[in-house]
C-alpha positions as CSV (number, residue, x, y, z in Angstrom):
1,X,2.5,2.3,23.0
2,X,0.6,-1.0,22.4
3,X,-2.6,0.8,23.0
4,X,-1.7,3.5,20.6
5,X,-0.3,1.1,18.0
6,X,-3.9,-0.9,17.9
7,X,-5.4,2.5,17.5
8,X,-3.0,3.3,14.4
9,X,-4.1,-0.3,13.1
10,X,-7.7,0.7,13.5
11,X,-7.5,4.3,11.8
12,X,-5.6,2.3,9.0
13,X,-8.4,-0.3,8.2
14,X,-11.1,2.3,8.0
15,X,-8.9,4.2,5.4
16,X,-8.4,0.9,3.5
17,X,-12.3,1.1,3.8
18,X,-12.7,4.5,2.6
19,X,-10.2,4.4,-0.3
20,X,-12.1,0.7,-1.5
21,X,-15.5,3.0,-1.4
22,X,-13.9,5.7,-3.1
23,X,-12.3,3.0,-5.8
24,X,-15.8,1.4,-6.5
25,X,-17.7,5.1,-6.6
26,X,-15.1,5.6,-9.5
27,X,-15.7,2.3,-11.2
28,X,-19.3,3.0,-11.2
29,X,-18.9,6.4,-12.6
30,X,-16.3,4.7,-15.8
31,X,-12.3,5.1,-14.2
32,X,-9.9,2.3,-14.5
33,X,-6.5,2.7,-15.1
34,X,-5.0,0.0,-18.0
35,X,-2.5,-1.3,-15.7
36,X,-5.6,-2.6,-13.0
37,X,-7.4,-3.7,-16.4
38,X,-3.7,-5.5,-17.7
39,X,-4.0,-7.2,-14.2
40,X,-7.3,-8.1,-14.4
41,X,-6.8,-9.4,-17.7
42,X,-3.5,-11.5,-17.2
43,X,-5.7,-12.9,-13.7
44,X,-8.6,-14.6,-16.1
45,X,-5.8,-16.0,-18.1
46,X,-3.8,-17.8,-15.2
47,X,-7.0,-18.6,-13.5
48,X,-9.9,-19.8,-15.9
49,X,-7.4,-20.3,-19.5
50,X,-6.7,-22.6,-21.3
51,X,-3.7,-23.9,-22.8
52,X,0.2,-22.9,-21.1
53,X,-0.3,-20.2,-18.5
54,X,3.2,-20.7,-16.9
55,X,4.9,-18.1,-19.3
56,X,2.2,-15.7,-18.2
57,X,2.5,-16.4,-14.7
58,X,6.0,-16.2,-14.3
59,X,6.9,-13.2,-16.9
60,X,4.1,-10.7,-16.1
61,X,6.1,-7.5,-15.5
62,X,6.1,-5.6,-13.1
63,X,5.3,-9.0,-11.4
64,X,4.8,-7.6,-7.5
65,X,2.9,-5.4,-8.0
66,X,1.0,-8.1,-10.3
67,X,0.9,-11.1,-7.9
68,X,-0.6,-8.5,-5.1
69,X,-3.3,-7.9,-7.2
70,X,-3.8,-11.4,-7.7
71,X,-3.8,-12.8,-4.1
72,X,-7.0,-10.4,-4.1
73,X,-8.7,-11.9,-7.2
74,X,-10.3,-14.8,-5.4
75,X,-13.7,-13.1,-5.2
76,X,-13.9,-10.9,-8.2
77,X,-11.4,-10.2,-10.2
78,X,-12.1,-6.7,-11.1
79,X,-11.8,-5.2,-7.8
80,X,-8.6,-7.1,-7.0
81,X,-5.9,-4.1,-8.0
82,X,-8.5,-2.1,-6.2
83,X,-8.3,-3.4,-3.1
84,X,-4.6,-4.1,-3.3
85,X,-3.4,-0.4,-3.8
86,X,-6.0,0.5,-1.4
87,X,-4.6,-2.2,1.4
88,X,-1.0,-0.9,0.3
89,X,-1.6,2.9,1.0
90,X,-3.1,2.1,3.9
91,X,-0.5,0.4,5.2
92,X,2.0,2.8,4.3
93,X,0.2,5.0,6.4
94,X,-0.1,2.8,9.3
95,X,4.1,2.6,8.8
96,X,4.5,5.8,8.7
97,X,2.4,6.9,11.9
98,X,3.6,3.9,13.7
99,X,7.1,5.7,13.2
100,X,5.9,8.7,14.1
101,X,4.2,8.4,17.2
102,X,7.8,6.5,18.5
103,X,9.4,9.6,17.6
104,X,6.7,11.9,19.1
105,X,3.8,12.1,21.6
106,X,2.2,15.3,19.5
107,X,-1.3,14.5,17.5
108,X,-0.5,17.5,15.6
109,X,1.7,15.6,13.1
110,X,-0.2,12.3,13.0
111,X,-3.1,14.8,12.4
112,X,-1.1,16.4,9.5
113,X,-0.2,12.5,8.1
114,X,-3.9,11.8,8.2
115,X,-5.0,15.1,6.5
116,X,-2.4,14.2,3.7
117,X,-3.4,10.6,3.4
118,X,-7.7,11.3,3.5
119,X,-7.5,14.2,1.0
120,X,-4.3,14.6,-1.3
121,X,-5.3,13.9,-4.5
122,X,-1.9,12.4,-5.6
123,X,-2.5,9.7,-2.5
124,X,-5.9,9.2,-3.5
125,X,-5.0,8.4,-6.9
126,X,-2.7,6.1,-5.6
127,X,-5.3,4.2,-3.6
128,X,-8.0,4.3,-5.7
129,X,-7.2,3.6,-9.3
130,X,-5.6,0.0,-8.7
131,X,-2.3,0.8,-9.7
132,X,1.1,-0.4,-8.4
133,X,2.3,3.6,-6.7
134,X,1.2,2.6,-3.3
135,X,3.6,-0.2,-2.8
136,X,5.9,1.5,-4.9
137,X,6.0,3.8,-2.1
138,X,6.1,1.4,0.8
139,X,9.4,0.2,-0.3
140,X,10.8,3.5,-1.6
141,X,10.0,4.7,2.3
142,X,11.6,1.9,3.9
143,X,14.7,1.8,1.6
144,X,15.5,5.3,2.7
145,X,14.3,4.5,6.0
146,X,16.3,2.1,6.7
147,X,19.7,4.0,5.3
148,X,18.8,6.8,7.5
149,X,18.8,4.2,10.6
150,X,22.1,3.2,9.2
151,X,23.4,6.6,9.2
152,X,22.5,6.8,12.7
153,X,23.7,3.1,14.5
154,X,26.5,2.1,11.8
155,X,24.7,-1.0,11.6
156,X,25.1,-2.8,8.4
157,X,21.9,-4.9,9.1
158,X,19.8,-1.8,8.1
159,X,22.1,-1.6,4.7
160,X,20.5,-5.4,3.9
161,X,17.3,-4.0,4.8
162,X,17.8,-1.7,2.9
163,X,18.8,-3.7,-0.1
164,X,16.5,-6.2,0.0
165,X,13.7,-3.1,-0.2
166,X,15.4,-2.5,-3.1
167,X,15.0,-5.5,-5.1
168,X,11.6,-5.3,-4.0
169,X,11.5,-1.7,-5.0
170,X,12.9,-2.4,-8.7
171,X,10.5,-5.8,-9.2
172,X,7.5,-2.9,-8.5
173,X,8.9,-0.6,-11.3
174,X,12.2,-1.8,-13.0
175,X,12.9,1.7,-13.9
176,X,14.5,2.2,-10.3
177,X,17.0,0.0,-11.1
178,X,19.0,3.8,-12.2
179,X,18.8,4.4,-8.7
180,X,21.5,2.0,-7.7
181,X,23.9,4.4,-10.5
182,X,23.8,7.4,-8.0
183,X,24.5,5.7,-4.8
184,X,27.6,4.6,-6.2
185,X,29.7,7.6,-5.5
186,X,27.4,8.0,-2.5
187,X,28.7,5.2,-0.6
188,X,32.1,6.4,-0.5
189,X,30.8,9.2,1.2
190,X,28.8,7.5,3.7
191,X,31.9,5.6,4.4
192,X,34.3,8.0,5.0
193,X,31.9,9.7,7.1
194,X,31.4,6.3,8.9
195,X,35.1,6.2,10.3
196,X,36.2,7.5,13.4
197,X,38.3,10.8,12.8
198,X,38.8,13.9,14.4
199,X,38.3,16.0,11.0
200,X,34.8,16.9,9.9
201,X,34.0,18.1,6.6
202,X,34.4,15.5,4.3
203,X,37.2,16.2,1.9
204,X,39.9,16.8,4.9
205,X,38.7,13.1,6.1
206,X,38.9,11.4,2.4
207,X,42.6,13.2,2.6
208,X,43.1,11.7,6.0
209,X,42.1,8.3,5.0
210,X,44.0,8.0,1.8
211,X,47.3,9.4,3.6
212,X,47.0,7.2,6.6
213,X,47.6,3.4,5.5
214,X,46.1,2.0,8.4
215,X,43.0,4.4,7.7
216,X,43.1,3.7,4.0
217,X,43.0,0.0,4.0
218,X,39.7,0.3,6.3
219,X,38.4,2.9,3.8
220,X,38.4,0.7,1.2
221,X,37.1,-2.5,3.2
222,X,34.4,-1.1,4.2
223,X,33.1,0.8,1.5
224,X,33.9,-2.7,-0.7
225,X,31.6,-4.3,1.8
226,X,29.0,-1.8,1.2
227,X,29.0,-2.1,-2.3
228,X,28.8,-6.0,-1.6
229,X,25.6,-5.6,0.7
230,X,23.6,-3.3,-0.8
231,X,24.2,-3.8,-4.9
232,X,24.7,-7.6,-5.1
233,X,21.5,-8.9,-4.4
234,X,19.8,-6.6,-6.7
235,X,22.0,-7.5,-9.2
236,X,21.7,-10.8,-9.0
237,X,18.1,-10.7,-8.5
238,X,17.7,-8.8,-12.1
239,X,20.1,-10.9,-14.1
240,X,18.3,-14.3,-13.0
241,X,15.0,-12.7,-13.9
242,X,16.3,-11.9,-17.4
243,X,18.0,-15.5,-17.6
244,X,14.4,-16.7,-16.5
245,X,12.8,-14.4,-19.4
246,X,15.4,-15.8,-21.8
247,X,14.8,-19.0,-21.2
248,X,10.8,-19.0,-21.3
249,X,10.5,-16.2,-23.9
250,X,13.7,-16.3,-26.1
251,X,14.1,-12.4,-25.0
252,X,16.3,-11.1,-21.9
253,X,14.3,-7.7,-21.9
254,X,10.8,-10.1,-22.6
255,X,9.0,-8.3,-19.1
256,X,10.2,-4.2,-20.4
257,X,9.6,-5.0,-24.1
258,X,6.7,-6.9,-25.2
259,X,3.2,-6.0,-24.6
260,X,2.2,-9.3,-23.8
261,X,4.3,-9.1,-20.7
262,X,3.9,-5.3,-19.4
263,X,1.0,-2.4,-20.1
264,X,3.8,0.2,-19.7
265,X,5.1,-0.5,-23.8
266,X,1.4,0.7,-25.0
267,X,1.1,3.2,-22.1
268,X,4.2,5.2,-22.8
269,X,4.0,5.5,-26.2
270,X,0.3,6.5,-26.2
271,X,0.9,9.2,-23.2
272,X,3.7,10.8,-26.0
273,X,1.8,10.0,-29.4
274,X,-1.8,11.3,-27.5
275,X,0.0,14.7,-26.4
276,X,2.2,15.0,-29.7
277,X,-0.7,14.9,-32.4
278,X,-3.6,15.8,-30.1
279,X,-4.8,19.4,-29.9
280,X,-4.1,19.1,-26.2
281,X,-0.8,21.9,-25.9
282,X,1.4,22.2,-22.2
283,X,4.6,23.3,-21.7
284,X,7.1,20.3,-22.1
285,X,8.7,18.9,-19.2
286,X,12.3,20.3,-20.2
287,X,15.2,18.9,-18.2
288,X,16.2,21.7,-16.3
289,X,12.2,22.5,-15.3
290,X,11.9,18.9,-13.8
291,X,13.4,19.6,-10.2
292,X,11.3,23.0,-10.1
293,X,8.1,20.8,-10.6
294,X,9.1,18.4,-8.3
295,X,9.6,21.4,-5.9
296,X,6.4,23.1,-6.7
297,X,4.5,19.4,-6.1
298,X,6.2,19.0,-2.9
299,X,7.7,22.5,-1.2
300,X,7.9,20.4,2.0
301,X,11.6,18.8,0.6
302,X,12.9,21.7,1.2
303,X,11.7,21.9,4.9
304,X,13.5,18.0,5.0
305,X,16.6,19.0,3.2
306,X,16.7,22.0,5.6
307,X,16.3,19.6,8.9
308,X,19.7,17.6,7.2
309,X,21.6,20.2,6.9
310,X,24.3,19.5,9.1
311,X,25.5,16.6,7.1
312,X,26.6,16.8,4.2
313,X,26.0,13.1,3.1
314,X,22.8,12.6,4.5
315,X,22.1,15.8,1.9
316,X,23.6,13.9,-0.8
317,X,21.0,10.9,0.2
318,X,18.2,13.1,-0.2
319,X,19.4,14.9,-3.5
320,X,19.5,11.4,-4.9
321,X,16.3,11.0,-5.9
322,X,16.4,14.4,-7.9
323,X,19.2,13.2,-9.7
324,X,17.2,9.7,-10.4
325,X,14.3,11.8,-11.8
326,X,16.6,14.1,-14.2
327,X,18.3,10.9,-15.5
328,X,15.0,9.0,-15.9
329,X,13.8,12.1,-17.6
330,X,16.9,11.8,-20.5
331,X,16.9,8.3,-20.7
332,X,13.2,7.7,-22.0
333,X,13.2,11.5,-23.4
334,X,9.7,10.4,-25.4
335,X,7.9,9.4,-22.0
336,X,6.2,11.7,-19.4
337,X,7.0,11.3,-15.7
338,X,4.3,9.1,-14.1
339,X,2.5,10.7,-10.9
340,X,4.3,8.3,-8.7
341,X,8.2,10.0,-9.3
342,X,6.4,12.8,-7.9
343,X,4.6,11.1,-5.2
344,X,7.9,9.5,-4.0
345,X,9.1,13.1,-2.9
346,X,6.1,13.6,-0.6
347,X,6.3,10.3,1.1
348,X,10.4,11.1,1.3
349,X,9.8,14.7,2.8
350,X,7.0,13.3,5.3
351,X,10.2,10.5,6.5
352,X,12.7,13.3,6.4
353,X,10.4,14.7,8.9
354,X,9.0,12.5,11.5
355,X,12.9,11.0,11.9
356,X,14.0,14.1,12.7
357,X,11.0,15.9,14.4
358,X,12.2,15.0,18.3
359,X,15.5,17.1,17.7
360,X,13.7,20.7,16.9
361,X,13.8,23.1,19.5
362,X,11.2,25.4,18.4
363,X,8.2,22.7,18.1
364,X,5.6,26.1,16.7
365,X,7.9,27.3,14.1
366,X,7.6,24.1,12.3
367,X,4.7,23.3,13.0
368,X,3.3,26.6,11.3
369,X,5.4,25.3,8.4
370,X,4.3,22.4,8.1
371,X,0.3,22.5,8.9
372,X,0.9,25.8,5.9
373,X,2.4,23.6,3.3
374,X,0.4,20.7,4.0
375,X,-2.7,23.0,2.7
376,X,-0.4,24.3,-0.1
377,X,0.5,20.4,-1.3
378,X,-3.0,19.6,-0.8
379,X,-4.0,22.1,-3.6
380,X,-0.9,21.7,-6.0
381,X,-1.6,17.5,-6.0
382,X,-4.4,18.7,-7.4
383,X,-3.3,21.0,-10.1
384,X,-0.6,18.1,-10.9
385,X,-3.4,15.6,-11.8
386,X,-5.5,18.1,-13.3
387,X,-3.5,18.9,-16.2
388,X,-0.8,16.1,-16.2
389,X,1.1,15.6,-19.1
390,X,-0.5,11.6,-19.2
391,X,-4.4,11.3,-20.6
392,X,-5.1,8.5,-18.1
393,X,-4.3,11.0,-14.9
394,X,-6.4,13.8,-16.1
395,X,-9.0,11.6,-16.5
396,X,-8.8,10.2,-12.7
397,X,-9.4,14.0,-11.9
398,X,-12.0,14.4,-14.4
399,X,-14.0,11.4,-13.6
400,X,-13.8,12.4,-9.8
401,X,-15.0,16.0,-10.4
402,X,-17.7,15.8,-13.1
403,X,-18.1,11.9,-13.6
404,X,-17.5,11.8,-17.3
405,X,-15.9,8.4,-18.0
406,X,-13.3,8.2,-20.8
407,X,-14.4,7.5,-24.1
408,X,-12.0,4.6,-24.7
409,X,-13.4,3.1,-21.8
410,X,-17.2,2.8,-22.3
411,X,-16.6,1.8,-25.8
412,X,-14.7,-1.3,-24.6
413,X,-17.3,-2.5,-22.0
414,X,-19.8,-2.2,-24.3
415,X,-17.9,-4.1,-26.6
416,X,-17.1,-6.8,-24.0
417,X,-21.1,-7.0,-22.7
418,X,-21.8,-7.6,-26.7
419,X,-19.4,-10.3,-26.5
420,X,-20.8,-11.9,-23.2
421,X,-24.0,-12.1,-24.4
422,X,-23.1,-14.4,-27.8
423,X,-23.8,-17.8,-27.4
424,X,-21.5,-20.0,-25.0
425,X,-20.3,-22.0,-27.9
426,X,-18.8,-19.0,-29.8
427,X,-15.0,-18.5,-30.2
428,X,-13.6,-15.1,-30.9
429,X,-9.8,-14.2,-32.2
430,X,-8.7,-11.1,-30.4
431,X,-5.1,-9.9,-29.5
432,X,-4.5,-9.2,-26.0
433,X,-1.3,-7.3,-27.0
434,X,-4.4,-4.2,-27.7
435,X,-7.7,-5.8,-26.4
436,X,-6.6,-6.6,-22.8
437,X,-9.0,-4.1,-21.8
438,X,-12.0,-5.5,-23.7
439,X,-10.7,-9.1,-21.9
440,X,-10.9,-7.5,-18.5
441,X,-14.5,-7.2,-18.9
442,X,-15.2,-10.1,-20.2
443,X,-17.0,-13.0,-18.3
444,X,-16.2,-16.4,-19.9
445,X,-12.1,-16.4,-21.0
446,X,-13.0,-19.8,-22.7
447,X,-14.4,-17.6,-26.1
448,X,-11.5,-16.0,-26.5
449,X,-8.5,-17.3,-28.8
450,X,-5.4,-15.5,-26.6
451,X,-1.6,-15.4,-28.0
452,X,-0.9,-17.4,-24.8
453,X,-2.6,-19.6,-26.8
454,X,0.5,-20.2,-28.8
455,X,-0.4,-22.5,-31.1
456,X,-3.9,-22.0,-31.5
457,X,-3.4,-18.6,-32.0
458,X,-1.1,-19.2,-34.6
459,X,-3.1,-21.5,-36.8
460,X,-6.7,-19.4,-35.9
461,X,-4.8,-16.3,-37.6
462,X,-3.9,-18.5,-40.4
463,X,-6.8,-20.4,-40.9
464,X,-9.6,-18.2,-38.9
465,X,-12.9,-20.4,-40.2
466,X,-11.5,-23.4,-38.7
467,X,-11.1,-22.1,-35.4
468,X,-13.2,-19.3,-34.5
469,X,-16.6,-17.6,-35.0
470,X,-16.1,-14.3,-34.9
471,X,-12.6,-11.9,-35.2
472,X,-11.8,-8.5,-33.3
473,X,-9.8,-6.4,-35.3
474,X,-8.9,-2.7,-34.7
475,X,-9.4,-0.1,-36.9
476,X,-7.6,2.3,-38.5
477,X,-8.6,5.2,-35.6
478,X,-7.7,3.1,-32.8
479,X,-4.2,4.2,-31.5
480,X,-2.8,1.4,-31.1
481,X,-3.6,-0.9,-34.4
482,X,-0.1,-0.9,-35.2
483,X,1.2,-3.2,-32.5
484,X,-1.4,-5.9,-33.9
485,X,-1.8,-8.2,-37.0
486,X,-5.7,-8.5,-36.5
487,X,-6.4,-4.6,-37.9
488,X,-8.3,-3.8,-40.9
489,X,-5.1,-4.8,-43.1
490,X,-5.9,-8.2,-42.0
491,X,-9.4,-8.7,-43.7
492,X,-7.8,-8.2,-47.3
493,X,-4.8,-10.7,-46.2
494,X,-7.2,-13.5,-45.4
495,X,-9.9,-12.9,-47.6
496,X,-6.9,-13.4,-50.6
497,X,-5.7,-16.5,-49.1
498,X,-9.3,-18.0,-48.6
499,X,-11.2,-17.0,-51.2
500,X,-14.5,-18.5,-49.4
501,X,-13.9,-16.7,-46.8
502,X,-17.0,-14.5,-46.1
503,X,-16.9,-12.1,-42.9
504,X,-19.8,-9.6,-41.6
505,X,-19.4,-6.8,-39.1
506,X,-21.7,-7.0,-36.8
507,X,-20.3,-4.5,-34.3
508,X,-18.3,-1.8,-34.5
509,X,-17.1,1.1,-32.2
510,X,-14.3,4.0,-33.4
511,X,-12.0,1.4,-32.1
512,X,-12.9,-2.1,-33.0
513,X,-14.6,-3.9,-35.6
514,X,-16.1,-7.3,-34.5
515,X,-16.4,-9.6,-37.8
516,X,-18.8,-12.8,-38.0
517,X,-17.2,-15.7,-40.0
518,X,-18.9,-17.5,-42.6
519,X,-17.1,-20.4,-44.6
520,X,-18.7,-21.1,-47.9
């Protein structure tokens, strides 16, 4: 087994190596996603900025995945989220076949995980654009890894496990905080099917319970105690976070609302606004459509939910997530579902079935239908990313397939290599709120007036000429101008307030407009 586990450890270092090839490769040809670039970005800041960093160091949201990124920024910081998602898948992969081959002597399935984690393009995104999914999905897998290993010993050290992947879990993406909503009613039924009874379907032993005193009073102790371990320290995790956030950035909700703080504000509103007025047309993900996708990405949950299917609860468990998805879908009704709720159903069905492989008599049946609907997922990753609802993911595919960067994208770097070649001296006003992706790519941080530059920034917007050489504004095409001040309403602003004021373009992209100031 130790032989075999230092083989596993092997495999998953040259993956690591293959997905940071396959990262660069894509780099080179123009792919980054905004969240690596928002990294990248908030990493100059903390390590070569001036002026207080400690609000962007400690309010950077989602701040795991974020300091992950970071620990890797010692050598350059625009490979760090690279390598980071590309360490993280592959040691979720290294997890999950150390699981398996405890489970299960047969190559055939590690063969199967291996196929899945070399070639699906869903994984592949995951490792290769720098964003937060793959250790998203670590603790996603070991949250429900660890219930199911409560399920089986009754132990409630796997249910702090369990919780503690949970905080984790909602640090990575705070939306899986609505998680914690649908094991509420769950945990009663884990619970009741927890005591010892002679009935077994469910509502005869919640009957039992509630007419036996003896029986009841344990009922409710236990599934108190539950509630206790597994919600509490989440809870209290979130609420000092948003005391910290209140106290540093007057806001509770500082790290989901502000751009400063989180890439996701710009990101979901462009993924809506970009599909809504574009002359790109899809069929709308409509509520009662989402589980149907979800099925169509992934037909191997129904293969897991058929291995539970003597257990009602442990059905429930694996339902959850659905319901998480159909609630996430209603609550931010103007957002498309990111790859990862879809990836999470893979890396749940792939669980589901190396914990319950070693009980399955006929060993060829499933593995027919599993080695068929590996090929089938293989292909229908694909077709997910290929015409996904979000910009940003078609492009990953794009890029991949024909090596045509994004637009957006070259325009920036060529706009940041201007910038790098002005003199040392110079001082540019930009806001990061929009031009974090023109920051990324820039060398020396020290030119740039920042809004974590409080109040610098402050007096630079008010009194530019004193301050700074040269302004960024957006124009009127770029999508995002109206989170900004510094946009082309800006010029006729200042220009009235100074009346010797003189600024020159002297670059200028469909995007931005870089303006040289002169002070008569």
């Amino acid at each position: 087994m130790r032989n075999q586990s230092r083989y596993l450890l092997l495999l998953a270092a040259l993956l690591a190596v293959y997905y940071v090839a396959c990262g660069i490769y894509l780099n080179q040809l123009g792919y980054y996603s905004q969240e690596a670039l928002f990294y990248v970005e908030k990493t100059k800041i903390i390590l070569d900025g001036l002026g207080n960093r400690l609000k962007v160091m400690g309010l950077t949201s989602p701040i795991l995945p974020f300091y992950t990124s970071f620990i890797f920024s010692f050598r350059d910081n625009l490979y760090a989220p690279l390598i980071a998602s590309a360490l993280c898948t592959s040691l979720l992969f290294f997890m999950m076949a150390n699981s398996l081959i405890k489970r299960v002597s047969d190559l055939f399935y590690l063969l199967v995980l291996l196929v899945i984690f070399l070639f699906h393009p869903g994984i592949l995104y995951a490792a290769t654009s720098g964003k937060s999914i793959a250790i998203i999905l670590i603790f996603f897998f070991l949250f429900f890894f660890n219930l199911l290993k409560f399920y089986r010993s009754n132990t409630t050290f796997h249910v702090s496990i369990a919780s503690i992947c949970l905080v984790i879990l909602i640090f990575c993406d705070y939306k899986f905080i609505w998680l914690t909503l649908f094991f509420i009613p769950l945990v009663l039924s884990i619970t009741i099917q927890s005591l010892n009874l002679s009935e077994q379907e469910s509502i005869f032993r919640l009957f039992q319970s509630f007419n036996n005193p003896s029986l009841r009073r344990k009922l409710i102790n236990k599934t108190f105690a539950l509630y206790i371990i597994l919600f509490v320290l989440p809870l209290a995790c979130v609420i000092c976070y948003k005391l910290l956030n209140l106290t540093h950035a007057q806001d509770l909700n500082y790290f989901t609302e502000s751009p400063y703080a989180t890439w996701t504000v710009l990101a979901d509103k462009l993924s809506f606004d970009q599909l809504s007025t574009g002359t790109f047309h899809q069929l709308p993900e409509t509520s009662i459509l989402i589980s149907v996708r979800i099925l169509l990405f992934c037909p191997m949950m129904l293969v897991a939910i058929y291995l539970f299917r003597n257990s009602t609860y442990q059905i429930l468990t694996l339902i959850t997530p659905f319901a998480f998805i159909e609630f996430l879908h209603i609550k931010y009704d103007k957002v498309f579902l990111a790859h990862e709720y879809y990836l999470i159903f893979l890396v749940l069905s792939l669980l589901c079935i190396l914990y319950k492989i070693q009980t399955i008599k006929n060993q060829w049946v499933l593995k027919l239908v599993v080695g068929v609907l590996t090929i089938v997922q293989l292909y229908t990753g694909f077709l997910f990313l290929q015409n996904s609802s979000i910009p940003e993911e078609r492009s990953f595919i794009a890029v991949a397939l024909n090596g045509k960067p994004d637009a957006h994208e070259v325009q920036n770097r060529n706009l940041a290599n201007y910038l790098n070649r002005l003199p040392e001296d110079s001082h540019i006003l930009m806001d990061d709120a929009i031009a974090y992706p023109v920051v990324a790519f820039t060398k020396n941080i020290h030119k740039l007036t920042l809004p974590y530059q409080e109040g610098v920034y402050l007096s630079a917007i008010e009194a530019p000429d004193k301050y700074d050489n040269y302004i960024l504004l957006a124009t009127d095409k770029n999508e995002v101008t109206g989170f900004t001040q510094l946009n082309n309403k800006y010029v006729a602003i200042i220009e009235k307030s100074n009346s010797a004021l003189k600024l020159r373009r002297v670059y200028e992209t469909d995007d931005w407009v870089l303006y040289r100031i002169f002070d008569n």
